[in-house]
Amino acid sequence: MKYRTLGRTGVQVSTLALGAMNFGAIGRTTQEEATAIVDAALDAGINVIDTADMYGQGESEEMVGRAISGRRDNLILATKANMPMGEELNHQGSSRRWLTMELDNSLRRLGVDHVDLYQIHRWDPTTSDEETLSALTDLQRAGKIRYFGSSTFPAYRVVQAQWASREYRLSRYVTEQPSYSILQRGIETHVLPVTQEYGMGVLAWSPLASGWLSGAIREGREIATSRSGLMPARFDTTIPVNRAKMEAVEQLAGLADQAGLTLIQLALGFVTAHPGVTSAIIGPRTLQHLHSQTAAADTVLSSDILDAIDAIVAPGTDLAPDEKVDTPPALLDPSLRRR
């Protein structure tokens, strides 16, 4: 396992991070299975575990807490807040009221007195940067969080938040967690140049493109992955964007074979090759998944292979742009772009 500095924090983190979204109901993973995955991840040298309050409505945090009991000090523990937690109107968002309340809930579920990285899961257009950053700064000063970051923020919101932290003399986001894979390279155009400019650590989620780059999805095979059952439209190969993904996967699989690599090694090696990326977050549902992904920990792709990937999916290109989750609200709600 390789290690890199998380932005400018001085904290050393593994180039692969363990994502816990599949712990519990989402991935149908039991506590015993989750603990075994955490054990194996730590044995492989992973020292970052990333979860969120809304994964299973708190279930993932509870399972992570049990799995890390007695060894918390050796881990970089990250969680997130902002998504709805139940039906109460104010149990969501990035207000001081909610973040203060929900962090305590997360700490209780995790069984710890602080988290190393607290992330705002999505940009909240109803809450000012000053409100959110001042709350996070106070929580940091109280010792409940060590650092805080953003997740899936559009580039212009990353810039705005950095400006606000300076304008109001508050602590700043030190990390960003964007979606990034060979099939979804759009962040190379805007987000990664911005995070590099501000010296932010980047924890990339979905480096296997929701399973498209796992090796389980190939031409002529029935697509029967866990994720395809949850989001069938994203795997329907009669839809043009999914057809384009399948064609790219076939070319990438051939490239991996020629290089003596698995498709997973090619995919994870690509993400961690970018100088703006600190770690790739893997989200195994089983021990077998974990082992196939940690096998990529030492993968270093040559310039020739990276050039060949560029020829298959051009830099800065999202093969499925409609799947982006950092779209400005005005593009989704017509009322916001009408006078």
PDB file of N, CA, C and O in Angstrom, residues 24-79:
ATOM      1  N   GLY A  24     -24.560  -3.028   5.715  1.00  0.00           N
ATOM      2  CA  GLY A  24     -25.951  -2.980   6.144  1.00  0.00           C
ATOM      3  C   GLY A  24     -26.913  -3.234   5.000  1.00  0.00           C
ATOM      4  O   GLY A  24     -26.619  -3.987   4.062  1.00  0.00           O
ATOM      5  N   ALA A  25     -28.063  -2.571   5.060  1.00  0.00           N
ATOM      6  CA  ALA A  25     -29.172  -2.865   4.151  1.00  0.00           C
ATOM      7  C   ALA A  25     -28.830  -2.620   2.692  1.00  0.00           C
ATOM      8  O   ALA A  25     -29.263  -3.380   1.810  1.00  0.00           O
ATOM      9  N   ILE A  26     -28.055  -1.561   2.400  1.00  0.00           N
ATOM     10  CA  ILE A  26     -27.784  -1.224   1.002  1.00  0.00           C
ATOM     11  C   ILE A  26     -27.060  -2.374   0.298  1.00  0.00           C
ATOM     12  O   ILE A  26     -27.410  -2.772  -0.808  1.00  0.00           O
ATOM     13  N   GLY A  27     -26.024  -2.914   0.942  1.00  0.00           N
ATOM     14  CA  GLY A  27     -25.269  -4.007   0.335  1.00  0.00           C
ATOM     15  C   GLY A  27     -25.632  -5.369   0.865  1.00  0.00           C
ATOM     16  O   GLY A  27     -24.983  -6.366   0.525  1.00  0.00           O
ATOM     17  N   ARG A  28     -26.651  -5.413   1.745  1.00  0.00           N
ATOM     18  CA  ARG A  28     -27.067  -6.675   2.392  1.00  0.00           C
ATOM     19  C   ARG A  28     -25.878  -7.325   3.101  1.00  0.00           C
ATOM     20  O   ARG A  28     -25.683  -8.543   3.037  1.00  0.00           O
ATOM     21  N   THR A  29     -25.071  -6.497   3.760  1.00  0.00           N
ATOM     22  CA  THR A  29     -23.866  -6.970   4.451  1.00  0.00           C
ATOM     23  C   THR A  29     -24.133  -7.046   5.949  1.00  0.00           C
ATOM     24  O   THR A  29     -24.588  -6.071   6.548  1.00  0.00           O
ATOM     25  N   THR A  30     -23.862  -8.174   6.556  1.00  0.00           N
ATOM     26  CA  THR A  30     -24.072  -8.350   7.986  1.00  0.00           C
ATOM     27  C   THR A  30     -22.933  -7.717   8.776  1.00  0.00           C
ATOM     28  O   THR A  30     -21.882  -7.375   8.219  1.00  0.00           O
ATOM     29  N   GLN A  31     -23.123  -7.607  10.087  1.00  0.00           N
ATOM     30  CA  GLN A  31     -22.056  -7.070  10.935  1.00  0.00           C
ATOM     31  C   GLN A  31     -20.816  -7.951  10.869  1.00  0.00           C
ATOM     32  O   GLN A  31     -19.688  -7.448  10.785  1.00  0.00           O
ATOM     33  N   GLU A  32     -20.998  -9.243  10.881  1.00  0.00           N
ATOM     34  CA  GLU A  32     -19.862 -10.155  10.806  1.00  0.00           C
ATOM     35  C   GLU A  32     -19.077  -9.947   9.512  1.00  0.00           C
ATOM     36  O   GLU A  32     -17.843  -9.908   9.510  1.00  0.00           O
ATOM     37  N   GLU A  33     -19.797  -9.791   8.405  1.00  0.00           N
ATOM     38  CA  GLU A  33     -19.145  -9.570   7.110  1.00  0.00           C
ATOM     39  C   GLU A  33     -18.451  -8.213   7.070  1.00  0.00           C
ATOM     40  O   GLU A  33     -17.322  -8.091   6.567  1.00  0.00           O
ATOM     41  N   ALA A  34     -19.112  -7.200   7.612  1.00  0.00           N
ATOM     42  CA  ALA A  34     -18.513  -5.862   7.629  1.00  0.00           C
ATOM     43  C   ALA A  34     -17.237  -5.845   8.454  1.00  0.00           C
ATOM     44  O   ALA A  34     -16.226  -5.240   8.051  1.00  0.00           O
ATOM     45  N   THR A  35     -17.258  -6.501   9.596  1.00  0.00           N
ATOM     46  CA  THR A  35     -16.066  -6.542  10.450  1.00  0.00           C
ATOM     47  C   THR A  35     -14.932  -7.280   9.748  1.00  0.00           C
ATOM     48  O   THR A  35     -13.768  -6.866   9.814  1.00  0.00           O
ATOM     49  N   ALA A  36     -15.260  -8.368   9.040  1.00  0.00           N
ATOM     50  CA  ALA A  36     -14.235  -9.113   8.303  1.00  0.00           C
ATOM     51  C   ALA A  36     -13.631  -8.250   7.194  1.00  0.00           C
ATOM     52  O   ALA A  36     -12.418  -8.297   6.944  1.00  0.00           O
ATOM     53  N   ILE A  37     -14.458  -7.447   6.538  1.00  0.00           N
ATOM     54  CA  ILE A  37     -13.963  -6.548   5.492  1.00  0.00           C
ATOM     55  C   ILE A  37     -13.044  -5.497   6.086  1.00  0.00           C
ATOM     56  O   ILE A  37     -11.963  -5.212   5.547  1.00  0.00           O
ATOM     57  N   VAL A  38     -13.435  -4.916   7.217  1.00  0.00           N
ATOM     58  CA  VAL A  38     -12.580  -3.925   7.884  1.00  0.00           C
ATOM     59  C   VAL A  38     -11.263  -4.558   8.311  1.00  0.00           C
ATOM     60  O   VAL A  38     -10.177  -3.987   8.099  1.00  0.00           O
ATOM     61  N   ASP A  39     -11.322  -5.753   8.897  1.00  0.00           N
ATOM     62  CA  ASP A  39     -10.099  -6.453   9.320  1.00  0.00           C
ATOM     63  C   ASP A  39      -9.154  -6.646   8.139  1.00  0.00           C
ATOM     64  O   ASP A  39      -7.949  -6.362   8.225  1.00  0.00           O
ATOM     65  N   ALA A  40      -9.696  -7.131   7.025  1.00  0.00           N
ATOM     66  CA  ALA A  40      -8.861  -7.410   5.855  1.00  0.00           C
ATOM     67  C   ALA A  40      -8.322  -6.123   5.235  1.00  0.00           C
ATOM     68  O   ALA A  40      -7.183  -6.081   4.753  1.00  0.00           O
ATOM     69  N   ALA A  41      -9.117  -5.069   5.264  1.00  0.00           N
ATOM     70  CA  ALA A  41      -8.669  -3.778   4.723  1.00  0.00           C
ATOM     71  C   ALA A  41      -7.508  -3.236   5.538  1.00  0.00           C
ATOM     72  O   ALA A  41      -6.507  -2.752   4.985  1.00  0.00           O
ATOM     73  N   LEU A  42      -7.618  -3.314   6.856  1.00  0.00           N
ATOM     74  CA  LEU A  42      -6.532  -2.840   7.718  1.00  0.00           C
ATOM     75  C   LEU A  42      -5.280  -3.682   7.514  1.00  0.00           C
ATOM     76  O   LEU A  42      -4.156  -3.154   7.470  1.00  0.00           O
ATOM     77  N   ASP A  43      -5.462  -4.998   7.378  1.00  0.00           N
ATOM     78  CA  ASP A  43      -4.320  -5.882   7.133  1.00  0.00           C
ATOM     79  C   ASP A  43      -3.625  -5.534   5.814  1.00  0.00           C
ATOM     80  O   ASP A  43      -2.402  -5.711   5.682  1.00  0.00           O
ATOM     81  N   ALA A  44      -4.391  -5.045   4.847  1.00  0.00           N
ATOM     82  CA  ALA A  44      -3.829  -4.684   3.543  1.00  0.00           C
ATOM     83  C   ALA A  44      -3.151  -3.321   3.563  1.00  0.00           C
ATOM     84  O   ALA A  44      -2.538  -2.927   2.574  1.00  0.00           O
ATOM     85  N   GLY A  45      -3.278  -2.600   4.676  1.00  0.00           N
ATOM     86  CA  GLY A  45      -2.618  -1.300   4.794  1.00  0.00           C
ATOM     87  C   GLY A  45      -3.527  -0.102   4.633  1.00  0.00           C
ATOM     88  O   GLY A  45      -3.071   1.048   4.710  1.00  0.00           O
ATOM     89  N   ILE A  46      -4.814  -0.323   4.389  1.00  0.00           N
ATOM     90  CA  ILE A  46      -5.754   0.799   4.302  1.00  0.00           C
ATOM     91  C   ILE A  46      -5.902   1.427   5.685  1.00  0.00           C
ATOM     92  O   ILE A  46      -6.078   0.723   6.683  1.00  0.00           O
ATOM     93  N   ASN A  47      -5.829   2.753   5.743  1.00  0.00           N
ATOM     94  CA  ASN A  47      -5.996   3.416   7.044  1.00  0.00           C
ATOM     95  C   ASN A  47      -7.084   4.483   7.041  1.00  0.00           C
ATOM     96  O   ASN A  47      -7.206   5.254   7.992  1.00  0.00           O
ATOM     97  N   VAL A  48      -7.899   4.513   5.978  1.00  0.00           N
ATOM     98  CA  VAL A  48      -9.009   5.465   5.886  1.00  0.00           C
ATOM     99  C   VAL A  48     -10.313   4.695   5.731  1.00  0.00           C
ATOM    100  O   VAL A  48     -10.431   3.826   4.860  1.00  0.00           O
ATOM    101  N   ILE A  49     -11.294   4.995   6.588  1.00  0.00           N
ATOM    102  CA  ILE A  49     -12.633   4.441   6.443  1.00  0.00           C
ATOM    103  C   ILE A  49     -13.598   5.607   6.283  1.00  0.00           C
ATOM    104  O   ILE A  49     -13.624   6.525   7.096  1.00  0.00           O
ATOM    105  N   ASP A  50     -14.394   5.552   5.218  1.00  0.00           N
ATOM    106  CA  ASP A  50     -15.328   6.625   4.887  1.00  0.00           C
ATOM    107  C   ASP A  50     -16.756   6.107   4.920  1.00  0.00           C
ATOM    108  O   ASP A  50     -17.075   5.106   4.281  1.00  0.00           O
ATOM    109  N   THR A  51     -17.607   6.785   5.668  1.00  0.00           N
ATOM    110  CA  THR A  51     -19.011   6.410   5.735  1.00  0.00           C
ATOM    111  C   THR A  51     -19.853   7.684   5.659  1.00  0.00           C
ATOM    112  O   THR A  51     -19.363   8.741   5.283  1.00  0.00           O
ATOM    113  N   ALA A  52     -21.138   7.581   5.985  1.00  0.00           N
ATOM    114  CA  ALA A  52     -22.028   8.741   5.995  1.00  0.00           C
ATOM    115  C   ALA A  52     -23.235   8.418   6.850  1.00  0.00           C
ATOM    116  O   ALA A  52     -23.613   7.252   6.990  1.00  0.00           O
ATOM    117  N   ASP A  53     -23.853   9.473   7.391  1.00  0.00           N
ATOM    118  CA  ASP A  53     -25.007   9.247   8.247  1.00  0.00           C
ATOM    119  C   ASP A  53     -26.155   8.588   7.493  1.00  0.00           C
ATOM    120  O   ASP A  53     -26.850   7.722   8.011  1.00  0.00           O
ATOM    121  N   MET A  54     -26.342   8.958   6.215  1.00  0.00           N
ATOM    122  CA  MET A  54     -27.513   8.473   5.486  1.00  0.00           C
ATOM    123  C   MET A  54     -27.354   7.085   4.898  1.00  0.00           C
ATOM    124  O   MET A  54     -28.303   6.534   4.353  1.00  0.00           O
ATOM    125  N   TYR A  55     -26.170   6.482   4.993  1.00  0.00           N
ATOM    126  CA  TYR A  55     -26.009   5.115   4.509  1.00  0.00           C
ATOM    127  C   TYR A  55     -26.787   4.180   5.438  1.00  0.00           C
ATOM    128  O   TYR A  55     -26.376   3.903   6.568  1.00  0.00           O
ATOM    129  N   GLY A  56     -27.923   3.721   4.934  1.00  0.00           N
ATOM    130  CA  GLY A  56     -28.771   2.880   5.769  1.00  0.00           C
ATOM    131  C   GLY A  56     -29.376   3.635   6.929  1.00  0.00           C
ATOM    132  O   GLY A  56     -29.743   3.025   7.942  1.00  0.00           O
ATOM    133  N   GLN A  57     -29.504   4.972   6.789  1.00  0.00           N
ATOM    134  CA  GLN A  57     -30.055   5.810   7.862  1.00  0.00           C
ATOM    135  C   GLN A  57     -29.348   5.549   9.191  1.00  0.00           C
ATOM    136  O   GLN A  57     -29.964   5.314  10.229  1.00  0.00           O
ATOM    137  N   GLY A  58     -28.025   5.572   9.152  1.00  0.00           N
ATOM    138  CA  GLY A  58     -27.220   5.406  10.350  1.00  0.00           C
ATOM    139  C   GLY A  58     -26.666   4.010  10.556  1.00  0.00           C
ATOM    140  O   GLY A  58     -25.756   3.810  11.367  1.00  0.00           O
ATOM    141  N   GLU A  59     -27.180   3.032   9.812  1.00  0.00           N
ATOM    142  CA  GLU A  59     -26.760   1.641  10.019  1.00  0.00           C
ATOM    143  C   GLU A  59     -25.282   1.442   9.704  1.00  0.00           C
ATOM    144  O   GLU A  59     -24.562   0.744  10.429  1.00  0.00           O
ATOM    145  N   SER A  60     -24.806   2.052   8.615  1.00  0.00           N
ATOM    146  CA  SER A  60     -23.398   1.895   8.246  1.00  0.00           C
ATOM    147  C   SER A  60     -22.489   2.436   9.344  1.00  0.00           C
ATOM    148  O   SER A  60     -21.493   1.801   9.713  1.00  0.00           O
ATOM    149  N   GLU A  61     -22.808   3.614   9.880  1.00  0.00           N
ATOM    150  CA  GLU A  61     -21.980   4.173  10.949  1.00  0.00           C
ATOM    151  C   GLU A  61     -21.939   3.243  12.159  1.00  0.00           C
ATOM    152  O   GLU A  61     -20.877   3.047  12.764  1.00  0.00           O
ATOM    153  N   GLU A  62     -23.077   2.681  12.510  1.00  0.00           N
ATOM    154  CA  GLU A  62     -23.117   1.769  13.655  1.00  0.00           C
ATOM    155  C   GLU A  62     -22.237   0.541  13.412  1.00  0.00           C
ATOM    156  O   GLU A  62     -21.505   0.093  14.310  1.00  0.00           O
ATOM    157  N   MET A  63     -22.287   0.001  12.204  1.00  0.00           N
ATOM    158  CA  MET A  63     -21.503  -1.190  11.887  1.00  0.00           C
ATOM    159  C   MET A  63     -20.012  -0.863  11.839  1.00  0.00           C
ATOM    160  O   MET A  63     -19.176  -1.646  12.297  1.00  0.00           O
ATOM    161  N   VAL A  64     -19.662   0.303  11.298  1.00  0.00           N
ATOM    162  CA  VAL A  64     -18.267   0.728  11.304  1.00  0.00           C
ATOM    163  C   VAL A  64     -17.785   0.885  12.742  1.00  0.00           C
ATOM    164  O   VAL A  64     -16.688   0.436  13.102  1.00  0.00           O
ATOM    165  N   GLY A  65     -18.608   1.494  13.582  1.00  0.00           N
ATOM    166  CA  GLY A  65     -18.227   1.690  14.976  1.00  0.00           C
ATOM    167  C   GLY A  65     -17.910   0.387  15.681  1.00  0.00           C
ATOM    168  O   GLY A  65     -16.918   0.292  16.423  1.00  0.00           O
ATOM    169  N   ARG A  66     -18.738  -0.623  15.454  1.00  0.00           N
ATOM    170  CA  ARG A  66     -18.481  -1.922  16.083  1.00  0.00           C
ATOM    171  C   ARG A  66     -17.208  -2.557  15.507  1.00  0.00           C
ATOM    172  O   ARG A  66     -16.431  -3.182  16.231  1.00  0.00           O
ATOM    173  N   ALA A  67     -17.014  -2.390  14.203  1.00  0.00           N
ATOM    174  CA  ALA A  67     -15.874  -3.042  13.542  1.00  0.00           C
ATOM    175  C   ALA A  67     -14.538  -2.443  13.954  1.00  0.00           C
ATOM    176  O   ALA A  67     -13.524  -3.144  13.959  1.00  0.00           O
ATOM    177  N   ILE A  68     -14.515  -1.153  14.309  1.00  0.00           N
ATOM    178  CA  ILE A  68     -13.239  -0.500  14.640  1.00  0.00           C
ATOM    179  C   ILE A  68     -13.011  -0.405  16.143  1.00  0.00           C
ATOM    180  O   ILE A  68     -12.010   0.159  16.581  1.00  0.00           O
ATOM    181  N   SER A  69     -13.910  -0.950  16.919  1.00  0.00           N
ATOM    182  CA  SER A  69     -13.793  -0.852  18.377  1.00  0.00           C
ATOM    183  C   SER A  69     -12.425  -1.345  18.856  1.00  0.00           C
ATOM    184  O   SER A  69     -11.968  -2.421  18.471  1.00  0.00           O
ATOM    185  N   GLY A  70     -11.759  -0.518  19.649  1.00  0.00           N
ATOM    186  CA  GLY A  70     -10.470  -0.876  20.205  1.00  0.00           C
ATOM    187  C   GLY A  70      -9.285  -0.503  19.353  1.00  0.00           C
ATOM    188  O   GLY A  70      -8.136  -0.684  19.766  1.00  0.00           O
ATOM    189  N   ARG A  71      -9.506   0.030  18.161  1.00  0.00           N
ATOM    190  CA  ARG A  71      -8.377   0.389  17.289  1.00  0.00           C
ATOM    191  C   ARG A  71      -8.632   1.694  16.545  1.00  0.00           C
ATOM    192  O   ARG A  71      -8.063   1.941  15.502  1.00  0.00           O
ATOM    193  N   ARG A  72      -9.476   2.519  17.113  1.00  0.00           N
ATOM    194  CA  ARG A  72      -9.856   3.756  16.469  1.00  0.00           C
ATOM    195  C   ARG A  72      -8.673   4.695  16.229  1.00  0.00           C
ATOM    196  O   ARG A  72      -8.610   5.403  15.213  1.00  0.00           O
ATOM    197  N   ASP A  73      -7.696   4.726  17.150  1.00  0.00           N
ATOM    198  CA  ASP A  73      -6.600   5.697  17.058  1.00  0.00           C
ATOM    199  C   ASP A  73      -5.689   5.463  15.858  1.00  0.00           C
ATOM    200  O   ASP A  73      -4.935   6.354  15.478  1.00  0.00           O
ATOM    201  N   ASN A  74      -5.733   4.281  15.264  1.00  0.00           N
ATOM    202  CA  ASN A  74      -4.880   3.985  14.111  1.00  0.00           C
ATOM    203  C   ASN A  74      -5.560   4.288  12.781  1.00  0.00           C
ATOM    204  O   ASN A  74      -4.995   4.014  11.727  1.00  0.00           O
ATOM    205  N   LEU A  75      -6.766   4.841  12.836  1.00  0.00           N
ATOM    206  CA  LEU A  75      -7.568   5.048  11.632  1.00  0.00           C
ATOM    207  C   LEU A  75      -7.843   6.517  11.376  1.00  0.00           C
ATOM    208  O   LEU A  75      -7.962   7.317  12.312  1.00  0.00           O
ATOM    209  N   ILE A  76      -7.954   6.853  10.115  1.00  0.00           N
ATOM    210  CA  ILE A  76      -8.506   8.140   9.708  1.00  0.00           C
ATOM    211  C   ILE A  76      -9.980   7.870   9.434  1.00  0.00           C
ATOM    212  O   ILE A  76     -10.335   7.201   8.458  1.00  0.00           O
ATOM    213  N   LEU A  77     -10.835   8.355  10.323  1.00  0.00           N
ATOM    214  CA  LEU A  77     -12.261   8.057  10.260  1.00  0.00           C
ATOM    215  C   LEU A  77     -13.006   9.253   9.680  1.00  0.00           C
ATOM    216  O   LEU A  77     -12.906  10.373  10.184  1.00  0.00           O
ATOM    217  N   ALA A  78     -13.745   9.006   8.604  1.00  0.00           N
ATOM    218  CA  ALA A  78     -14.466  10.072   7.908  1.00  0.00           C
ATOM    219  C   ALA A  78     -15.943   9.731   7.805  1.00  0.00           C
ATOM    220  O   ALA A  78     -16.310   8.579   7.570  1.00  0.00           O
ATOM    221  N   THR A  79     -16.781  10.735   8.002  1.00  0.00           N
ATOM    222  CA  THR A  79     -18.204  10.547   7.763  1.00  0.00           C
ATOM    223  C   THR A  79     -18.753  11.815   7.124  1.00  0.00           C
ATOM    224  O   THR A  79     -18.033  12.789   6.909  1.00  0.00           O
TER     225      THR A  79
END
